[in-house]
Tab-separated table of C-alpha atoms in Angstrom:
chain	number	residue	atom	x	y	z
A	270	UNK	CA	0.000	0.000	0.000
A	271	UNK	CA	1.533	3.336	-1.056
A	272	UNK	CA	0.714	6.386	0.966
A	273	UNK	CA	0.241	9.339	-1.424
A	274	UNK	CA	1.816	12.701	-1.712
A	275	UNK	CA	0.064	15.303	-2.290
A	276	UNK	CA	1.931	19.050	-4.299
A	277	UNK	CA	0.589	22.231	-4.111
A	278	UNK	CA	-2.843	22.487	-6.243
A	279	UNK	CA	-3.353	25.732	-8.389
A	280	UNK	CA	-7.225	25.868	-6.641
A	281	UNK	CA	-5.011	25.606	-3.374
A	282	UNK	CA	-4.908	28.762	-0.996
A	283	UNK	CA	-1.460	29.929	-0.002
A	284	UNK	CA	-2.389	29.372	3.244
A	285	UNK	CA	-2.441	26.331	4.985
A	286	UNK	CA	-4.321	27.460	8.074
A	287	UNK	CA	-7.798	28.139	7.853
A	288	UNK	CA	-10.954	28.224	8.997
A	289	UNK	CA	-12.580	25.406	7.275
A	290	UNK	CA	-10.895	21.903	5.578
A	291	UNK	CA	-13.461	23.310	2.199
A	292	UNK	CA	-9.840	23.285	0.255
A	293	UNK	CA	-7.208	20.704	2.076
A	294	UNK	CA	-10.183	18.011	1.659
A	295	UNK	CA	-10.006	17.913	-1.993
A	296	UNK	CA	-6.899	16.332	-1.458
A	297	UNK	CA	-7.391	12.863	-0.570
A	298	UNK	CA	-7.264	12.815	3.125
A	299	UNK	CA	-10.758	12.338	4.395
A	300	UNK	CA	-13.015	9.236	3.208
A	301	UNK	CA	-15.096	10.586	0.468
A	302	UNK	CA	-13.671	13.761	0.800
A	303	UNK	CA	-15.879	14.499	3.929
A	304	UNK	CA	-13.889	15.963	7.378
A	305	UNK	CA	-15.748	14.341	10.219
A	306	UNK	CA	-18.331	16.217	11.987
A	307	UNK	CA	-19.191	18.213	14.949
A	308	UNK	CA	-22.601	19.208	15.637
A	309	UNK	CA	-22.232	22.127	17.028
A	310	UNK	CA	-19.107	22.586	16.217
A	311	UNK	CA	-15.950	22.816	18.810
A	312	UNK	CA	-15.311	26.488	19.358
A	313	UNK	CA	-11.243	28.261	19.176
A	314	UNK	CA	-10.969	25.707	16.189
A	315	UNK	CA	-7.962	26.435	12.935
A	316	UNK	CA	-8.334	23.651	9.832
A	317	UNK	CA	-4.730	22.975	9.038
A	318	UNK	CA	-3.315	21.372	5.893
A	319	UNK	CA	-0.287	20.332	7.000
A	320	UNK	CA	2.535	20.588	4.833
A	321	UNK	CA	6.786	20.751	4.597
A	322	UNK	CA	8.808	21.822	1.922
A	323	UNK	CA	10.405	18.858	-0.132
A	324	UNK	CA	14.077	19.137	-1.351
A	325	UNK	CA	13.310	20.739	-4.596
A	326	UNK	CA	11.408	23.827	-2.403
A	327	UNK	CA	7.979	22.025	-3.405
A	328	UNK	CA	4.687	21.964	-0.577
A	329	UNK	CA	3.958	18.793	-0.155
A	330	UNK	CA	0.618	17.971	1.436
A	331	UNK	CA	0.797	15.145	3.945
A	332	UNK	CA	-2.529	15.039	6.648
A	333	UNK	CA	-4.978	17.406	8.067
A	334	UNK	CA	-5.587	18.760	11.590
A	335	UNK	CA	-7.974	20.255	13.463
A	336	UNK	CA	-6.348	22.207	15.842
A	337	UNK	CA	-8.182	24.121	19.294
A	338	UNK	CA	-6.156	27.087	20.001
A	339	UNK	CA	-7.363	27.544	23.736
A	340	UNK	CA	-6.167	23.908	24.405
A	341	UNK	CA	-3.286	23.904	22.471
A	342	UNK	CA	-3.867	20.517	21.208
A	343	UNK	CA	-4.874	18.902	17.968
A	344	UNK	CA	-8.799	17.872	18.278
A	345	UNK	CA	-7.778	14.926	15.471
A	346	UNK	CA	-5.316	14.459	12.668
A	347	UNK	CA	-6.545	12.377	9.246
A	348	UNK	CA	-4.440	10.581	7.012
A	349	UNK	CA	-4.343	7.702	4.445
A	350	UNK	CA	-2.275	4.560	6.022
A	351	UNK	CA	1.499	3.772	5.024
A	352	UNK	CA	3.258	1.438	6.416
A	353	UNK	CA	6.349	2.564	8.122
A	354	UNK	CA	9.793	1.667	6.017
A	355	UNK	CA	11.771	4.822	7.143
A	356	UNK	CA	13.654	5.742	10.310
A	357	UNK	CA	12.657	8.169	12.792
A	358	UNK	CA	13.739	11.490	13.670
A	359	UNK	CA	12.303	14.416	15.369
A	360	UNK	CA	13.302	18.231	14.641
A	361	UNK	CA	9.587	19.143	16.501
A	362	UNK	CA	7.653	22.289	14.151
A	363	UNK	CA	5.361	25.002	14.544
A	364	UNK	CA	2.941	25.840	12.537
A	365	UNK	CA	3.848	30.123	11.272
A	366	UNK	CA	0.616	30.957	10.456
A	367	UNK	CA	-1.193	30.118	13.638
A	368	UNK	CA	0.797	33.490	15.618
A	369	UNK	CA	1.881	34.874	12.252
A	370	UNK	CA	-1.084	35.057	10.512
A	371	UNK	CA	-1.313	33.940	6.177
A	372	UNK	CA	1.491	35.921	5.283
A	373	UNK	CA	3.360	33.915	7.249
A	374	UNK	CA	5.556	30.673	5.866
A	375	UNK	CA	2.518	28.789	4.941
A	376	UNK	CA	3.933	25.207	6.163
A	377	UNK	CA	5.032	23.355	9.079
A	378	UNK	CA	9.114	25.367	9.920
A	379	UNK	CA	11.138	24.938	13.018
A	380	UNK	CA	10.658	27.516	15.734
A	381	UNK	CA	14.317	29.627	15.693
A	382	UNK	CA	14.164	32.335	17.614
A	383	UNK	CA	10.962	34.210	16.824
A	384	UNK	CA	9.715	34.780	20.515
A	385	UNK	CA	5.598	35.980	19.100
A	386	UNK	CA	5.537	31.821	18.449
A	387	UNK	CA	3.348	30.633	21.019
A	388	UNK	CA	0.215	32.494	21.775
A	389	UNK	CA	-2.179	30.321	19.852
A	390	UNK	CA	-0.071	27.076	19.947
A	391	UNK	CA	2.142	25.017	22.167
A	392	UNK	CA	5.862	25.008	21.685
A	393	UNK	CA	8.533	22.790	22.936
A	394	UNK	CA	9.565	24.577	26.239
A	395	UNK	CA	5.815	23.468	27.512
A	396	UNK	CA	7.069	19.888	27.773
A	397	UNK	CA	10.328	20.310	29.097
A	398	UNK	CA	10.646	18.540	32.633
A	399	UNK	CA	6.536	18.295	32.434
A	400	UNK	CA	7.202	14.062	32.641
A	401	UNK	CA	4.772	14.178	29.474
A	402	UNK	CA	5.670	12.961	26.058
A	403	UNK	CA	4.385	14.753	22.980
A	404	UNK	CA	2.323	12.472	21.911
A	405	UNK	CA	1.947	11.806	17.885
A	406	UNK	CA	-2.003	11.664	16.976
A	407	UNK	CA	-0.495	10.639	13.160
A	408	UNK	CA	2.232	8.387	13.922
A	409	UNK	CA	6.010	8.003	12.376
A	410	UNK	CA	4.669	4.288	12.351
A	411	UNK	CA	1.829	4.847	10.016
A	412	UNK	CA	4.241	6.693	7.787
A	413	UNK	CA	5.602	5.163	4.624
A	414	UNK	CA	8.527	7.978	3.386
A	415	UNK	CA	10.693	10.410	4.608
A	416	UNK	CA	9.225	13.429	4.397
A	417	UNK	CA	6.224	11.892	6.398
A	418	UNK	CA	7.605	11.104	8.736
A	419	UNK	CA	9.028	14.313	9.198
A	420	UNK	CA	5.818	16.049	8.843
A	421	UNK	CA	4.416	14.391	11.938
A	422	UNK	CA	6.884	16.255	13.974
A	423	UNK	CA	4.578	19.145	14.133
A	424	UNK	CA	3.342	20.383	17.843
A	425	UNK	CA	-0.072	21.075	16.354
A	426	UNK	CA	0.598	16.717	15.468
A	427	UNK	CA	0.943	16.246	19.306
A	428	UNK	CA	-0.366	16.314	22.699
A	429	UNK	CA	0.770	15.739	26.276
A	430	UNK	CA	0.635	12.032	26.956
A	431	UNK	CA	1.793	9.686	29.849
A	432	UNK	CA	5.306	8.856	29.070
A	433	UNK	CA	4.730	4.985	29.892
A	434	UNK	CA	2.001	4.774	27.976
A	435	UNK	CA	3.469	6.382	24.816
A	436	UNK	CA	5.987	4.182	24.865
A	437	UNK	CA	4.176	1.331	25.862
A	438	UNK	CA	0.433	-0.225	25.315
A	439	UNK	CA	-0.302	3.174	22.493
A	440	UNK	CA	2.994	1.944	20.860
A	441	UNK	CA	1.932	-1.550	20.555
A	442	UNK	CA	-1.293	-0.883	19.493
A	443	UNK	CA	-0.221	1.642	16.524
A	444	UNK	CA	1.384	-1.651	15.337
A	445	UNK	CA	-1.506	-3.766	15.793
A	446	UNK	CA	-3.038	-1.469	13.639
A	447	UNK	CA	-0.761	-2.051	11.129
A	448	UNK	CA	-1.347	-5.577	10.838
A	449	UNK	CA	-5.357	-5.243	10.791
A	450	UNK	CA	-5.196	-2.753	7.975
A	451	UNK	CA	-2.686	-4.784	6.152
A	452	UNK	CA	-5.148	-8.090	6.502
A	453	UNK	CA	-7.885	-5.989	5.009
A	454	UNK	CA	-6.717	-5.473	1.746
A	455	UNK	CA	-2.994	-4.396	0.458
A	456	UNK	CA	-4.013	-2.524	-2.296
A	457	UNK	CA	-6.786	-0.478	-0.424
A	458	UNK	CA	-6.942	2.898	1.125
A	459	UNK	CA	-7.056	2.975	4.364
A	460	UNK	CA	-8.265	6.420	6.391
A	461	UNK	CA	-7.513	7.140	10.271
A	462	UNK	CA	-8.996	9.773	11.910
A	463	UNK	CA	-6.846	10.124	15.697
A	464	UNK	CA	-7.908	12.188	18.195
A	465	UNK	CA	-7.678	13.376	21.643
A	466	UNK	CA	-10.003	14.281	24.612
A	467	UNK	CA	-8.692	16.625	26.631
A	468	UNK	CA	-8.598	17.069	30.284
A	469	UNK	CA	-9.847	20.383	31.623
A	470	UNK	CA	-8.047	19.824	35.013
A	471	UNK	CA	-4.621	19.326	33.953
A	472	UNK	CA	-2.445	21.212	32.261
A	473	UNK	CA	1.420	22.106	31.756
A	474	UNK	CA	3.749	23.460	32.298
A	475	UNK	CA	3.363	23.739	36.361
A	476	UNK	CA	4.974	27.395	36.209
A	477	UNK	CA	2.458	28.686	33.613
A	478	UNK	CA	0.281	26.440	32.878
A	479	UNK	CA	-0.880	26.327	28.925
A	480	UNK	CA	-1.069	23.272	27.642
A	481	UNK	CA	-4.083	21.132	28.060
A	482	UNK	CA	-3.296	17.536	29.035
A	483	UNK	CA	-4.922	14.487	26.985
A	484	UNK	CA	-7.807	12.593	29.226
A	485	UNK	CA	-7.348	9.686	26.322
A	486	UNK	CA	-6.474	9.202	22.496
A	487	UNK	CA	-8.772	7.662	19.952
A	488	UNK	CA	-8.650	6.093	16.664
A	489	UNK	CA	-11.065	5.248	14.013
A	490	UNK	CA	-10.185	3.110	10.471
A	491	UNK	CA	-12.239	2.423	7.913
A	492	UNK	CA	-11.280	0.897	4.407
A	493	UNK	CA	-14.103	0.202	1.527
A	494	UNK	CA	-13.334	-3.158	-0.330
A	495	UNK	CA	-15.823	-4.383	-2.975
A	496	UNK	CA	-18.206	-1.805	-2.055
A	497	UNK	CA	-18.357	-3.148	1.831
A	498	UNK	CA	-16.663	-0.738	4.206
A	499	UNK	CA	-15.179	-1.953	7.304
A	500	UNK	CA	-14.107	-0.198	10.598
A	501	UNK	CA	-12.597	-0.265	13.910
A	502	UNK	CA	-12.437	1.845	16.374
A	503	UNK	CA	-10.078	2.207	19.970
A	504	UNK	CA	-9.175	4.463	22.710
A	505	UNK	CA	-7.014	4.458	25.859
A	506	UNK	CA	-5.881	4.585	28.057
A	507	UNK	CA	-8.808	2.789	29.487
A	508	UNK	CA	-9.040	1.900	33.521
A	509	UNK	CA	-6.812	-0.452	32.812
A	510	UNK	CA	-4.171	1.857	31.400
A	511	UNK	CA	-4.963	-0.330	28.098
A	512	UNK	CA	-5.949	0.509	24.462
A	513	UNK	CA	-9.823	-0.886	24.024
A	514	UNK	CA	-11.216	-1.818	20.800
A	515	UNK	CA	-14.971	-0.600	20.277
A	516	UNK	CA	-17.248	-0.459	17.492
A	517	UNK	CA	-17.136	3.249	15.669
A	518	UNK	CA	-21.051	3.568	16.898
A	519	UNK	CA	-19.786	3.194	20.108
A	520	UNK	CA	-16.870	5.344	19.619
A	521	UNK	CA	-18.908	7.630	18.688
A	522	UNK	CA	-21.119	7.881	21.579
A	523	UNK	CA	-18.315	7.771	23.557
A	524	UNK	CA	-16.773	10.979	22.190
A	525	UNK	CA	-20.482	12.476	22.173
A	526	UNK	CA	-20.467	12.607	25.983
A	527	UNK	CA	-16.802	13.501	27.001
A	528	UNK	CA	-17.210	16.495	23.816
A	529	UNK	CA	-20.281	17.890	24.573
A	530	UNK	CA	-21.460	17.625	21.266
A	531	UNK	CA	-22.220	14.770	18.582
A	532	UNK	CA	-19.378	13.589	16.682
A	533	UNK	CA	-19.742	11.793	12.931
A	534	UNK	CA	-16.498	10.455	12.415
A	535	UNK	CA	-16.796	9.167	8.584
A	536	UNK	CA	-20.034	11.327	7.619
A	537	UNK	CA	-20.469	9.938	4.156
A	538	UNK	CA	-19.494	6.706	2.131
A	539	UNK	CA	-18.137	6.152	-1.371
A	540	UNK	CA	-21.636	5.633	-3.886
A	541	UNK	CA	-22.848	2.432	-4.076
A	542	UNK	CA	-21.004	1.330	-0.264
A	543	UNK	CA	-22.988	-1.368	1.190
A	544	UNK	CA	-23.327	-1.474	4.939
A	545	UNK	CA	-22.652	-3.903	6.613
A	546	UNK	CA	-25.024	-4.599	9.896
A	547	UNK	CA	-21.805	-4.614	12.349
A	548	UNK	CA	-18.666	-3.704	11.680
A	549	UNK	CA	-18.863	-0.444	9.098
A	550	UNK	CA	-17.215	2.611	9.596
A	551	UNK	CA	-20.337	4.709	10.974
């Protein structure tokens, strides 16, 4: 399965921040072509269409993100599945135009030593000595090139998650993943929406705190084969400090209640998708 890269479109904005996904979801990174959705939707909210520049100064287009500003912490990221076959590395991003505003660079660019970074968006001093990891929502594992991988290196990519449990039962379940969506089909396109629900009473750093902390990540899959689309859903950590698997239904009306508002994770189907009774993406 080849994860696609996307260049920069000529109907493509400049910008890669905005207020809605009405341009960045023409290119491949939502099933259908349809963001999930929030009814209402989640207030202090930027669509990003996260990109890096290649080696030949080209955008490329790798995932989307909804970002909430007052948490400073991705709601989800969505991508098409590739499997891993590339080391990891991680000079951690900003995204420019969230302080800077469109003028700024319009993709992903490391920090330096512009101190107006920060107001709208966590940066890497929030994590130092917090005993949190920043947490990929699109992992280096579900990555199939370089400049992927890179691109998930982004702070607006991450959130503040248990250091054990990063490294431990989320790890081995991003690879367990792997292995389902492989079974499914190998020539298939597999999308992931991840997410996180935050915790309102914790937050970092303890000197000033900024940073809402993550109350639990979630995934959803779903691939269409012959028409039939099939899904899977997870979150954790659980009580058990584990990674459950759940039906997307459930998922759903799990996210529903700890939100505050309804949540469609994979609003429409290809035409002509059958649905199954159990098992389906919605």
């Amino acid at each position: 399965m080849k994860l696609l890269l996307f260049l920069l479109l000529p109907c493509l904005a400049l910008s890669e921040v905005g207020d809605d996904f009405s341009e960045c979801s023409q290119l491949g990174f939502f099933l259908n072509k349809d963001p999930p959705r929030f009814t209402p939707s989640l207030s202090s909210t930027k669509h990003i269409c996260q990109c890096l520049w290649d080696d030949d100064g080209q955008q490329m287009y790798l995932y989307a993100t909804l970002y909430n500003t007052d948490w400073k912490i991705p709601v989800y990221s969505a991508y098409v599945f590739g499997s891993a076959n590339t080391g990891r590395c991680d000079p951690w991003y900003i995204e420019p135009q969230l302080d800077g505003g469109i003028n700024a660079n319009p993709c992903m660019a490391p920090r330096g030593h512009n101190k107006d970074i920060g107001v709208k968006q966590a940066v890497n001093r929030d994590y130092k000595g917090s005993g949190y990891d920043r947490g990929h929502l699109y992992p280096v594992q579900h990555t199939n090139n370089h400049i992927s991988m890179l691109a998930t290196s982004t702070l607006t990519n991450a959130a503040p998650q248990n250091s054990s449990f990063n490294q431990g039962a989320w790890r081995v379940h991003e690879a367990a993943v792997i292995t389902d969506l492989k079974k499914r089909d190998k020539h298939s396109c597999a999308y992931v929406v991840t997410g996180v629900v935050p915790d309102p009473n914790k937050k970092i750093p303890d000197n000033n705190p900024r940073v809402t902390v993550s109350k639990y990540y979630w995934r959803a899959t779903c691939c269409v084969k012959n028409g039939v689309p099939t899904g899977q859903g997870y979150f954790g950590p659980d009580n058990n400090d584990k990674v459950q698997a759940l039906s997307i239904a459930a998922l759903q009306t799990k996210l529903a209640k700890d939100y505050g508002v309804s949540i469609v994770i994979f609003p429409s189907l290809p035409p002509g998708a059958k649905r199954p009774a159990q098992g389906g993406c919605n």
